[in-house]
Tab-separated table of C-alpha atoms in Angstrom:
chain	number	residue	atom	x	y	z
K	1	UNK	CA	109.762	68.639	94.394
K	2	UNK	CA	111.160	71.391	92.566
K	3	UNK	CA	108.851	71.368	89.825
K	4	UNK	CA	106.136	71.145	92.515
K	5	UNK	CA	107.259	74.153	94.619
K	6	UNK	CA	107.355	76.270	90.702
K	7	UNK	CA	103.902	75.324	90.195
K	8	UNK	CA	103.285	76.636	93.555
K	9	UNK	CA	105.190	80.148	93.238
K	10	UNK	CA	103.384	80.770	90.150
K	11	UNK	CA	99.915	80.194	91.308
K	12	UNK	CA	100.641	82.095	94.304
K	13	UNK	CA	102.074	84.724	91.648
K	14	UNK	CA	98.428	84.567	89.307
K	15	UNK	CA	96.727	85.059	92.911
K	16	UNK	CA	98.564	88.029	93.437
K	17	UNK	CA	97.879	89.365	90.548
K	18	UNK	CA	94.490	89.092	90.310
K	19	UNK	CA	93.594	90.496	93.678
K	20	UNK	CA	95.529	93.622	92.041
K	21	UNK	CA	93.831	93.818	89.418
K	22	UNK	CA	90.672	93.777	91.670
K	23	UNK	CA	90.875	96.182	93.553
K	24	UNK	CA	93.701	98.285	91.927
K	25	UNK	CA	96.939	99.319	93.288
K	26	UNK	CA	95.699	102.176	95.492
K	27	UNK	CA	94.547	101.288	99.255
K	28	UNK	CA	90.774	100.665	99.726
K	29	UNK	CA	90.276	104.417	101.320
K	30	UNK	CA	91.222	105.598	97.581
K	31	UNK	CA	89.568	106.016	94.368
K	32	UNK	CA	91.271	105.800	90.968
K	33	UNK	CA	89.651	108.367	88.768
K	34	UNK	CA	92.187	107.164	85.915
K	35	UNK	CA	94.491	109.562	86.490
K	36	UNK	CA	95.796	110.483	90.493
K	37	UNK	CA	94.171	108.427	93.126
K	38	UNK	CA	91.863	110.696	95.230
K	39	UNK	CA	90.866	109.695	98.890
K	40	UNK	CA	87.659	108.402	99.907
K	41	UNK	CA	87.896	109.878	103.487
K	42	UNK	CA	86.014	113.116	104.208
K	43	UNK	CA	87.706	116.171	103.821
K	44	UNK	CA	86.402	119.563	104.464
K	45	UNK	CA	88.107	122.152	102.035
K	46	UNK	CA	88.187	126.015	102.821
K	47	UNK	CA	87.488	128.111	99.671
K	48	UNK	CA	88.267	132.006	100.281
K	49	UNK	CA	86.156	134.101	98.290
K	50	UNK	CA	88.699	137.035	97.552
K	51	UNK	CA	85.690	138.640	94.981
K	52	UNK	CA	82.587	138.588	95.495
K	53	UNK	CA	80.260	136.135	93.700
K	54	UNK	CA	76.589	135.668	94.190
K	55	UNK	CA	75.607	132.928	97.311
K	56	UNK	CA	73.149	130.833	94.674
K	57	UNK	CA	75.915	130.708	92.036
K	58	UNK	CA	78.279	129.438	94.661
K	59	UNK	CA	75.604	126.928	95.303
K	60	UNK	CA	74.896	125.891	92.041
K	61	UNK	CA	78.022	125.832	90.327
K	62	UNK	CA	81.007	125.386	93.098
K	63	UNK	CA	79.335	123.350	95.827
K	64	UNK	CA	76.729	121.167	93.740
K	65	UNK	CA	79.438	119.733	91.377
K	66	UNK	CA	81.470	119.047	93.705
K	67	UNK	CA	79.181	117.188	96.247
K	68	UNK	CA	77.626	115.193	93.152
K	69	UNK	CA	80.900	114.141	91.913
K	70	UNK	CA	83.021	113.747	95.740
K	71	UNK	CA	80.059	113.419	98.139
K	72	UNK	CA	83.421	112.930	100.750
K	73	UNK	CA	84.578	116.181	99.918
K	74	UNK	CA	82.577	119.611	101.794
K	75	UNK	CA	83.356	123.207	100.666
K	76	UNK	CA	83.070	125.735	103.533
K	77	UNK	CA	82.556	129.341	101.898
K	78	UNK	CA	84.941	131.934	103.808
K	79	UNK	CA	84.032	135.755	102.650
K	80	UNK	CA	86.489	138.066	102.428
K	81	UNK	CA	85.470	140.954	105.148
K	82	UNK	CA	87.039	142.896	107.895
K	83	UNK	CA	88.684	140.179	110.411
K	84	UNK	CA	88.683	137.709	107.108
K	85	UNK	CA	90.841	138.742	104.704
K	86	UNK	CA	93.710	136.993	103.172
K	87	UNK	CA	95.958	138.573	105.736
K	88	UNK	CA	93.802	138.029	108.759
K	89	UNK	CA	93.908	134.356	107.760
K	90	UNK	CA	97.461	134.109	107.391
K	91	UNK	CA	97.883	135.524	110.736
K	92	UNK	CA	95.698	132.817	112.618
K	93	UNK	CA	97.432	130.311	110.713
K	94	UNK	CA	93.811	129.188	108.672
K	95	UNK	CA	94.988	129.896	105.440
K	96	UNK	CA	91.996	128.251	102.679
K	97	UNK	CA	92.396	125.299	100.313
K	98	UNK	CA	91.068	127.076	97.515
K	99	UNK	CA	90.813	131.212	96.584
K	100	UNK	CA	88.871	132.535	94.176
K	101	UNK	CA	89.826	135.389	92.386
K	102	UNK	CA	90.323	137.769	89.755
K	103	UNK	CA	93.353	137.812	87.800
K	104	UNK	CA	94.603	140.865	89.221
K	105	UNK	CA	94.736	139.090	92.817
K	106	UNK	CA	96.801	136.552	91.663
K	107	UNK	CA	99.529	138.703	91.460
K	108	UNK	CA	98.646	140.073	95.418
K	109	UNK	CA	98.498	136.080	96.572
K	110	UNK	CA	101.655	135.770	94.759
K	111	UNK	CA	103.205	138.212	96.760
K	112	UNK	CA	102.322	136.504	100.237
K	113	UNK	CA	103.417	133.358	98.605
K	114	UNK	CA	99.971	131.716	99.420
K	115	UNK	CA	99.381	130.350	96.201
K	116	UNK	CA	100.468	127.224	94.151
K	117	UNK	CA	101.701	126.983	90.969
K	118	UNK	CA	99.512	123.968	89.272
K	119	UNK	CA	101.376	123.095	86.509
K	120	UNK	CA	102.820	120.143	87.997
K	121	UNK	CA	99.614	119.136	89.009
K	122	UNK	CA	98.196	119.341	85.904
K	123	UNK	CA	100.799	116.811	84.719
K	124	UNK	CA	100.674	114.840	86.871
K	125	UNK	CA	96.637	114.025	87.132
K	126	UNK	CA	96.856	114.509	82.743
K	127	UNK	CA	94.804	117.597	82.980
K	128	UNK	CA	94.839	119.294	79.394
K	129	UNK	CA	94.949	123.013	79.830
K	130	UNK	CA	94.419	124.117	75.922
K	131	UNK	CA	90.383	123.648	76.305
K	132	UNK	CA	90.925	127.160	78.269
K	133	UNK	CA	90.168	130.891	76.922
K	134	UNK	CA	93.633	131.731	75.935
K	135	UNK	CA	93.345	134.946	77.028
K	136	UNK	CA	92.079	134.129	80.076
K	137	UNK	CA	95.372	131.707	81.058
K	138	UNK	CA	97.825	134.072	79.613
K	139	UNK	CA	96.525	136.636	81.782
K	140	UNK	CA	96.906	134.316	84.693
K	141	UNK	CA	100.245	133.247	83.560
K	142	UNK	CA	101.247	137.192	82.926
K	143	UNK	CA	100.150	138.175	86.559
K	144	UNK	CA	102.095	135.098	88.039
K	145	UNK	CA	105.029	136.874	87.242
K	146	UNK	CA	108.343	135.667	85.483
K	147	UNK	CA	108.162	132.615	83.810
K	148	UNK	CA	105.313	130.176	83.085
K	149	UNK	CA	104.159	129.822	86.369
K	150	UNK	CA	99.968	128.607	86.537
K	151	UNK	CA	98.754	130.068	89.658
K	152	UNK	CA	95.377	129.382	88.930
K	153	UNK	CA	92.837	128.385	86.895
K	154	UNK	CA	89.664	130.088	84.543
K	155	UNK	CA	86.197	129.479	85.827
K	156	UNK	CA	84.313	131.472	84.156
K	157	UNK	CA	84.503	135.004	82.413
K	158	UNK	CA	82.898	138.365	82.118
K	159	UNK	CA	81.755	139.217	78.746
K	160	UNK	CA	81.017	143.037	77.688
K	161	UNK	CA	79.082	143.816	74.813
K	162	UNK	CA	77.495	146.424	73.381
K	163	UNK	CA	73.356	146.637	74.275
K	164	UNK	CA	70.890	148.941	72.845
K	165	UNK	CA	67.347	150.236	73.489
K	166	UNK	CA	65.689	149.367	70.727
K	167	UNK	CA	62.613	151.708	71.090
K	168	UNK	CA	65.383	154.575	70.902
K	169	UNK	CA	66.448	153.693	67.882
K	170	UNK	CA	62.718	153.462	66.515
K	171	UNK	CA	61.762	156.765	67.527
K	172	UNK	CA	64.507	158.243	65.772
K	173	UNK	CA	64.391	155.785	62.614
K	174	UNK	CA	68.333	154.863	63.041
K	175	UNK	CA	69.303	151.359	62.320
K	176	UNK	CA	70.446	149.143	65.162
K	177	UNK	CA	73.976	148.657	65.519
K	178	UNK	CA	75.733	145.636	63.839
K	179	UNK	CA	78.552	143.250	65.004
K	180	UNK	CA	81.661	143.950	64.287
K	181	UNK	CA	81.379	148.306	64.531
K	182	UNK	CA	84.070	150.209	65.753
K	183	UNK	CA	84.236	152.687	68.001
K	184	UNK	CA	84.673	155.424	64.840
K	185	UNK	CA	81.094	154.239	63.441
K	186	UNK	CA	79.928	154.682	67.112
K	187	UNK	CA	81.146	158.017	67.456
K	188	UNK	CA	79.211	158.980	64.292
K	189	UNK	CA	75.708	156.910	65.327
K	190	UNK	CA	76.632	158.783	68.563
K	191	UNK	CA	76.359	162.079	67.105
K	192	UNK	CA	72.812	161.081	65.371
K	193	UNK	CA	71.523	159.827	68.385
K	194	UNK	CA	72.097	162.836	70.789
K	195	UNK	CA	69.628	164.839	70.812
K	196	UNK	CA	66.426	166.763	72.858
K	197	UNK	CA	62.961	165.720	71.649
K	198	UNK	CA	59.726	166.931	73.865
K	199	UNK	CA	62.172	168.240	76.213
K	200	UNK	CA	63.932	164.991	76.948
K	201	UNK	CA	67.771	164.978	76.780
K	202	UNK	CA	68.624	161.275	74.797
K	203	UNK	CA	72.277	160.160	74.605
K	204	UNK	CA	73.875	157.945	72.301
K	205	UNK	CA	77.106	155.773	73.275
K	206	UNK	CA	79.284	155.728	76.604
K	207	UNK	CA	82.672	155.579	75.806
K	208	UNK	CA	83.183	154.956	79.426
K	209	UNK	CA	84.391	151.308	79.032
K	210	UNK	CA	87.888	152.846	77.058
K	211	UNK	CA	88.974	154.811	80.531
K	212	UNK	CA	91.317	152.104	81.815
K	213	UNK	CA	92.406	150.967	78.700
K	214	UNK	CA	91.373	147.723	78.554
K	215	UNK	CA	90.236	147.050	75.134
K	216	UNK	CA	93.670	148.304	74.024
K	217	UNK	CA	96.048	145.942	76.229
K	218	UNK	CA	97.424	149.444	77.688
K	219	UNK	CA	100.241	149.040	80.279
K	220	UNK	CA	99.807	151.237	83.058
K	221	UNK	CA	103.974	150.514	83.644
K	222	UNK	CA	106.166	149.492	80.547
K	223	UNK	CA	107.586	146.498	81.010
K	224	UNK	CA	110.432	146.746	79.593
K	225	UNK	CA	112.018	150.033	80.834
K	226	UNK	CA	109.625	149.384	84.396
K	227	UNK	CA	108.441	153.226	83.576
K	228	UNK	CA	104.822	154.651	84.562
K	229	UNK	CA	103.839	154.461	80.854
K	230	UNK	CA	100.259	156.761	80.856
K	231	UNK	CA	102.059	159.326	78.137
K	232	UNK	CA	102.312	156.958	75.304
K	233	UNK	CA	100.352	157.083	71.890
K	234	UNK	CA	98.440	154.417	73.178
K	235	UNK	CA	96.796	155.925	75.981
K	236	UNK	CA	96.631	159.591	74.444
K	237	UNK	CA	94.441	158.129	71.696
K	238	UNK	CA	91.912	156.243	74.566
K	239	UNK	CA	91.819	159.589	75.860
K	240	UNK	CA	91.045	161.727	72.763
K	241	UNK	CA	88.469	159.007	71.551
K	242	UNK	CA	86.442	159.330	75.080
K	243	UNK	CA	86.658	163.123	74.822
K	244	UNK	CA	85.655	162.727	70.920
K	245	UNK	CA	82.618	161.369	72.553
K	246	UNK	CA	82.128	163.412	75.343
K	247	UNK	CA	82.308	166.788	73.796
K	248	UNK	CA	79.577	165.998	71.495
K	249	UNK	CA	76.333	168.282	73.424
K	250	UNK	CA	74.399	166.315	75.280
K	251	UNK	CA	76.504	163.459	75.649
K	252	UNK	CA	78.814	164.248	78.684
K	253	UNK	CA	79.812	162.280	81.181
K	254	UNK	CA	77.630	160.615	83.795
K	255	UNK	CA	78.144	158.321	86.644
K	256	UNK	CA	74.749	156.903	86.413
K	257	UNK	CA	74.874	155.442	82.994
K	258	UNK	CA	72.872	151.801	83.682
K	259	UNK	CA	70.172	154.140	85.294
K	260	UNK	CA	70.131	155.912	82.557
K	261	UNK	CA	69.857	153.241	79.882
K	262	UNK	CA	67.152	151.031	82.020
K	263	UNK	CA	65.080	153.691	84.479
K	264	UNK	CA	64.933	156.521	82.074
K	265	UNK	CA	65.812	154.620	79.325
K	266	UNK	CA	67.450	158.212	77.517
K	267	UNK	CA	70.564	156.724	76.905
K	268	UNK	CA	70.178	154.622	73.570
K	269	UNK	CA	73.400	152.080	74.389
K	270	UNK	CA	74.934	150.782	76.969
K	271	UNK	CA	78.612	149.355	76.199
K	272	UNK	CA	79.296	147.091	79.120
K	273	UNK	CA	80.034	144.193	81.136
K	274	UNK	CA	76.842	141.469	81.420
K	275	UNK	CA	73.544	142.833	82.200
K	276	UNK	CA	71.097	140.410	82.054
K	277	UNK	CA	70.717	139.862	85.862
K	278	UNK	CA	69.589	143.761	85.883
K	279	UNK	CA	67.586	143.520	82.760
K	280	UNK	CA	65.744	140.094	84.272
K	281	UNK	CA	65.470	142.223	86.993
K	282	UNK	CA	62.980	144.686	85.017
K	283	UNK	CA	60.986	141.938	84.004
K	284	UNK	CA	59.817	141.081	87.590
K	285	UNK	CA	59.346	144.326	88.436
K	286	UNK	CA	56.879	144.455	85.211
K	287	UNK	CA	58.916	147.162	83.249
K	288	UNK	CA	60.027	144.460	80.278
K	289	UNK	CA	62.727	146.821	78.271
K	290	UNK	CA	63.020	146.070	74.184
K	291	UNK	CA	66.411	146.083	73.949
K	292	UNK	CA	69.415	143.316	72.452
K	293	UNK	CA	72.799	143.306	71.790
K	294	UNK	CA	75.923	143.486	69.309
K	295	UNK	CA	79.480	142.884	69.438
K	296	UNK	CA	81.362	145.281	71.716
K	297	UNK	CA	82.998	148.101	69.966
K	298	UNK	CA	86.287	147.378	67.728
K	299	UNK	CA	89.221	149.403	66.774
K	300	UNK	CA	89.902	149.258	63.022
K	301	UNK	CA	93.284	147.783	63.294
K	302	UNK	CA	92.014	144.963	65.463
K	303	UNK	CA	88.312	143.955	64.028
K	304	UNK	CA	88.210	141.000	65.329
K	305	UNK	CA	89.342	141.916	69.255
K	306	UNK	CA	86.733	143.256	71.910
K	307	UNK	CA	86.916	143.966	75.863
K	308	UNK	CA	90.254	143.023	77.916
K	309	UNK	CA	89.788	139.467	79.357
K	310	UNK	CA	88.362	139.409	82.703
K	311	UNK	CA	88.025	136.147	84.351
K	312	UNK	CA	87.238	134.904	87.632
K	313	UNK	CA	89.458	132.031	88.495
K	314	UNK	CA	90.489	129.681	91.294
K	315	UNK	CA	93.557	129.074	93.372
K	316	UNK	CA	95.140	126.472	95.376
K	317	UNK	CA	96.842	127.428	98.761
K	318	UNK	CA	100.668	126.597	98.731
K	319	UNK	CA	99.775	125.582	102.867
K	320	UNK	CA	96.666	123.470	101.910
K	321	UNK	CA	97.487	119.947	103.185
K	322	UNK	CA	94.665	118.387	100.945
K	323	UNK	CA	96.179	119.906	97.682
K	324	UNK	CA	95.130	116.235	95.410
K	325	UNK	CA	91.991	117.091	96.506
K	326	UNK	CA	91.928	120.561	95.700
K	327	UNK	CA	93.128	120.019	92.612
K	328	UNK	CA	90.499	116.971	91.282
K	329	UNK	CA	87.601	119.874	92.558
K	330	UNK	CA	89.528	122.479	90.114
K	331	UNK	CA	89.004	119.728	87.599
K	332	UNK	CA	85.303	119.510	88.425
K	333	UNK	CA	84.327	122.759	88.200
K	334	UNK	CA	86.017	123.080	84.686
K	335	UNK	CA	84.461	120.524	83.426
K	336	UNK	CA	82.737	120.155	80.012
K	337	UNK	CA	79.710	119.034	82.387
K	338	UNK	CA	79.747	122.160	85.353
K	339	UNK	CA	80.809	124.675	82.278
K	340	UNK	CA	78.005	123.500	79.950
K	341	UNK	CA	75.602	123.797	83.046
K	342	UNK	CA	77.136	127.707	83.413
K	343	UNK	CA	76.543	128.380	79.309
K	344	UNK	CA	73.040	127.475	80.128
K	345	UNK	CA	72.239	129.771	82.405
K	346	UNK	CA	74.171	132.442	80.839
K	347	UNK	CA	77.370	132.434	82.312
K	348	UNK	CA	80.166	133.184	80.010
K	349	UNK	CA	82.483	129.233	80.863
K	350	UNK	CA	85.762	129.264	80.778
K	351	UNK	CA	86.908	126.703	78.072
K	352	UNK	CA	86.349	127.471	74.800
K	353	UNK	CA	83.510	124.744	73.234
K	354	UNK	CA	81.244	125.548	70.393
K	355	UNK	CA	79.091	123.024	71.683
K	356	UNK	CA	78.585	125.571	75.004
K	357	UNK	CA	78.276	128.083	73.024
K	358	UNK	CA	75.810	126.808	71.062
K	359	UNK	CA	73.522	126.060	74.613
K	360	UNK	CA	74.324	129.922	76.150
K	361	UNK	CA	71.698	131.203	77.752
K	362	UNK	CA	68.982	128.190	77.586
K	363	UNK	CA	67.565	128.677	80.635
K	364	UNK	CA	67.555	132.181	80.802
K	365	UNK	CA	64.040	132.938	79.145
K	366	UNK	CA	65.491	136.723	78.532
K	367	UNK	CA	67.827	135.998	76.615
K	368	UNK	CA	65.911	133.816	74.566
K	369	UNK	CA	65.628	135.400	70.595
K	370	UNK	CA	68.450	137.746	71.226
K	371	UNK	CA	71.603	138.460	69.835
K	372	UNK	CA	73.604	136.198	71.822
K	373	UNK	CA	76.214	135.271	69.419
K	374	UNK	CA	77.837	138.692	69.504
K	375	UNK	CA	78.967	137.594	72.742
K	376	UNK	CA	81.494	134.635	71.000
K	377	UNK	CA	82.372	136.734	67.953
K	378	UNK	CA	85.542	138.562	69.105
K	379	UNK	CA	88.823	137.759	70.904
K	380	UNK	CA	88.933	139.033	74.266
K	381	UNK	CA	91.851	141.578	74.266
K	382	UNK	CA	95.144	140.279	76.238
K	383	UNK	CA	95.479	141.686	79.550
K	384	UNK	CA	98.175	144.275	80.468
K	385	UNK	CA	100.818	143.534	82.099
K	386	UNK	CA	100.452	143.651	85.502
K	387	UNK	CA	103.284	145.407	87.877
K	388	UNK	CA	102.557	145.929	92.129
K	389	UNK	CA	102.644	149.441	91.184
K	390	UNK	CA	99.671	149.444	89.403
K	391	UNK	CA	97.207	150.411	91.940
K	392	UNK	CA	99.244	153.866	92.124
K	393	UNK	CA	99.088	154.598	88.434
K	394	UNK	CA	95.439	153.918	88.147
K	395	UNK	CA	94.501	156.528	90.934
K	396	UNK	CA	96.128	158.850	88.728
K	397	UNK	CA	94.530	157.905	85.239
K	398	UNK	CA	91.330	158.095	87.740
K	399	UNK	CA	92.142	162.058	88.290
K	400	UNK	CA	92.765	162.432	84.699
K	401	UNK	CA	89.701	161.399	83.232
K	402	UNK	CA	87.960	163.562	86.128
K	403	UNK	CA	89.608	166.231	84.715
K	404	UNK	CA	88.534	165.382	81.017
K	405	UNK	CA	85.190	165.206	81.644
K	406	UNK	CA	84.810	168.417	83.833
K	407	UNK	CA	86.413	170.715	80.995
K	408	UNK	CA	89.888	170.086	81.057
K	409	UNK	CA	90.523	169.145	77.921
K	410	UNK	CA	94.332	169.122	77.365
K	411	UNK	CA	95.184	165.294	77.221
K	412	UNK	CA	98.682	165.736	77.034
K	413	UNK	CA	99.302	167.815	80.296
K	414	UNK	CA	96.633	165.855	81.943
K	415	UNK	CA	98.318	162.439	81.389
K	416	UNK	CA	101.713	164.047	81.663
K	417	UNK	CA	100.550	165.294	85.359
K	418	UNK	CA	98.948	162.045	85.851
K	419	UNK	CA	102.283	159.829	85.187
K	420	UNK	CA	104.488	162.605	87.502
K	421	UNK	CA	101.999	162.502	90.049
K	422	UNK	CA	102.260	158.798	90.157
K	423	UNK	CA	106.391	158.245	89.697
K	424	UNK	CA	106.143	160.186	93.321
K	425	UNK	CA	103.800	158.141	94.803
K	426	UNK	CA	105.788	154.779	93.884
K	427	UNK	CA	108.960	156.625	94.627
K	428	UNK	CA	107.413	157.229	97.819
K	429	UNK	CA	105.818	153.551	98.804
K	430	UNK	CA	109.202	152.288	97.517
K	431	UNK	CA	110.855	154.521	100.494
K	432	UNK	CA	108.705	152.848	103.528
């Protein structure tokens, strides 16, 4: 008999077993996407949009992906606008799932402790973040404050180059601008490229993109001795190499640079964030520019570094009570497939592939036979480091340049006035 009842325990046992490894150890409301379990039962997730981002992008490339991959899973859009911001929605108690954001938010959401720091849940579903622009986490990391906190994650980037009007450069007989130029061999095409001809004014470069100090990494507060930092070497030399540029004749300031580059088409380049949606623009409106691109501007110390990093990433609330969820969306959307879909249509992704690179811009016919590699040919520059006192320094660097480019050329007093003027405001803000 007990021979019999052994034989009996350990079919019993094999029985067991098998209907495990059926249908797995989750319950039957779960699936097991081989690393967490994620729930089968519909869940409607709130993603805050805390920038703005265009309504057939979100389509496309947030809410597509997700409903082909978790047809369970919706994604209601809130905008942020007046009775809808962050705060508003902390104060009726509907904070979002989800934010997305650029990096310089993170630090706000920080603040209001709405955010979640995602490095556990990266372990813990066996998410790899090193596919990622390293810039683009360390900046996220940076504005999360002490420590190695992850309080979101890349999407998908800005890239700036540099893009010219070829036709410009024809009528003049210049050569077009290489990859890999710095903003010295700028300056001097600059200077060739200024100039009146039949009574039209043509300007050459817009240094415009060096004003906040971006491509240099400059702190607007040191770090280290928490200090408005606007007087040091750094930013006096951003400041003489924009005046440099702006006190050649001709080639002063102006606020309406992209009408200038695509409506009049007198200003010969254009050193900026992405363009193409304007320049597709032109070609429905039947006013096709000839035009392409190179690698934006370099300093000679750092050849191989353009533009600061700016990504736009996304968040998960620290209140959202569908955070597994949340999380195995974040995992969608950064995926090789949704970031390969994004290089095609000529969004810059956020992990760093050569196969995407290799497919940018497929689908976008004007970008087809241009220079698109300039775009992957330099490091993004590492962000500053970001303090809550920023916003009061920047006003203030804001002022200064106004200054420069209305005749006011002494950089030294200007930035001098510029750091006083803010040390009172933030002594001020600190005192309510």
């Amino acid at each position: 008999m007990l021979n019999q009842s052994r034989v009996w325990i350990a079919a019993m046992v094999l029985v067991l077993m098998a209907g495990c490894s059926a249908g797995g150890s989750s319950s039957p409301k779960e699936e097991s996407t081989g690393k967490a379990a994620v729930s089968n039962e519909p869940v409607t997730l709130k993603l805050f949009m805390r920038i703005a981002y265009p309504e057939d992008s979100i389509k496309k490339y947030i809410i597509e992906p997700v409903q082909k991959k978790y047809p369970n899973i919706t994604i209601e859009i809130i905008n942020n606008a007046k009775g809808s911001s962050i705060e508003d929605l902390i104060a009726a108690d509907n904070v979002p799932d989800l934010i997305f954001l650029s990096t310089p938010y993170v630090t706000d959401m920080r603040k209001l402790e709405v955010v979640e720091d995602l490095n556990a849940l990266a372990k813990k579903n066996n998410f790899a973040l090193d596919s990622f622009n390293k810039e683009a986490l360390d900046a996220i990391r940076k504005a999360g404050g002490s420590g190695d906190k992850l309080y979101a994650l890349p999407f998908s980037a800005n890239y700036a180059v540099t893009y010219y009007n070829k036709d410009i450069f024809d009528k003049f007989g210049i050569p077009y601008p290489k990859d890999g130029m710095t903003w010295d061999e700028y300056l001097d095409l600059s200077r060739k490229l200024t100039r009146v001809v039949d009574g039209v004014q043509y300007s050459g470069v817009n240094p415009y993109a060096l004003k906040g100090g971006a491509p240099m990494s400059l702190d607007y507060i040191d770090p280290s001795t928490k200090q408005v930092a606007v007087t040091s070497d750094g930013w006096v030399k951003a400041f003489r190499m924009m005046l440099d540029f702006y006190s050649i004749p001709g080639n002063q300031f102006m606020k309406n640079y992209r009408d200038l580059f695509m409506k009049e088409r007198t200003l010969a380049t254009y050193v900026t964030y992405d363009n193409t949606q304007n320049l597709e623009q032109l070609e429905r409106e039947g006013k096709p520019m000839n035009w392409d691109m190179a690698t934006f501007p370099v300093m000679k110390d750092k050849p191989d570094v353009g533009h600061g990093i700016d990504s736009h990433n996304i968040a998960i609330s620290s209140t959202s009570k569908h955070k597994e969820a949340a999380f195995q969306v974040l995992m969608q959307l950064t995926s090789k497939e949704t970031q390969t879909e994004l290089s095609k249509n000529g969004k810059l992704p956020a992990i760093q592939d050569p196969e995407l690179q290799k497919v940018f811009g497929e689908k976008v016919n004007i970008l087809k036979g241009k220079n698109t590699s300039a775009i992957f040919k330099l490091k993004a520059a590492p962000m500053r480091q970001i303090n809550e006192n920023d916003t009061f320094v920047s006003k203030e660097i804001d002022k200064a340049f106004d200054a420069l480019t209305t005749g006011n050329t002494d950089i030294n007093t200007l930035l001098r006035t510029a750091k006083e003027a803010a040390e009172q405001s933030i002594k001020k803000n600190s005192a309510n």
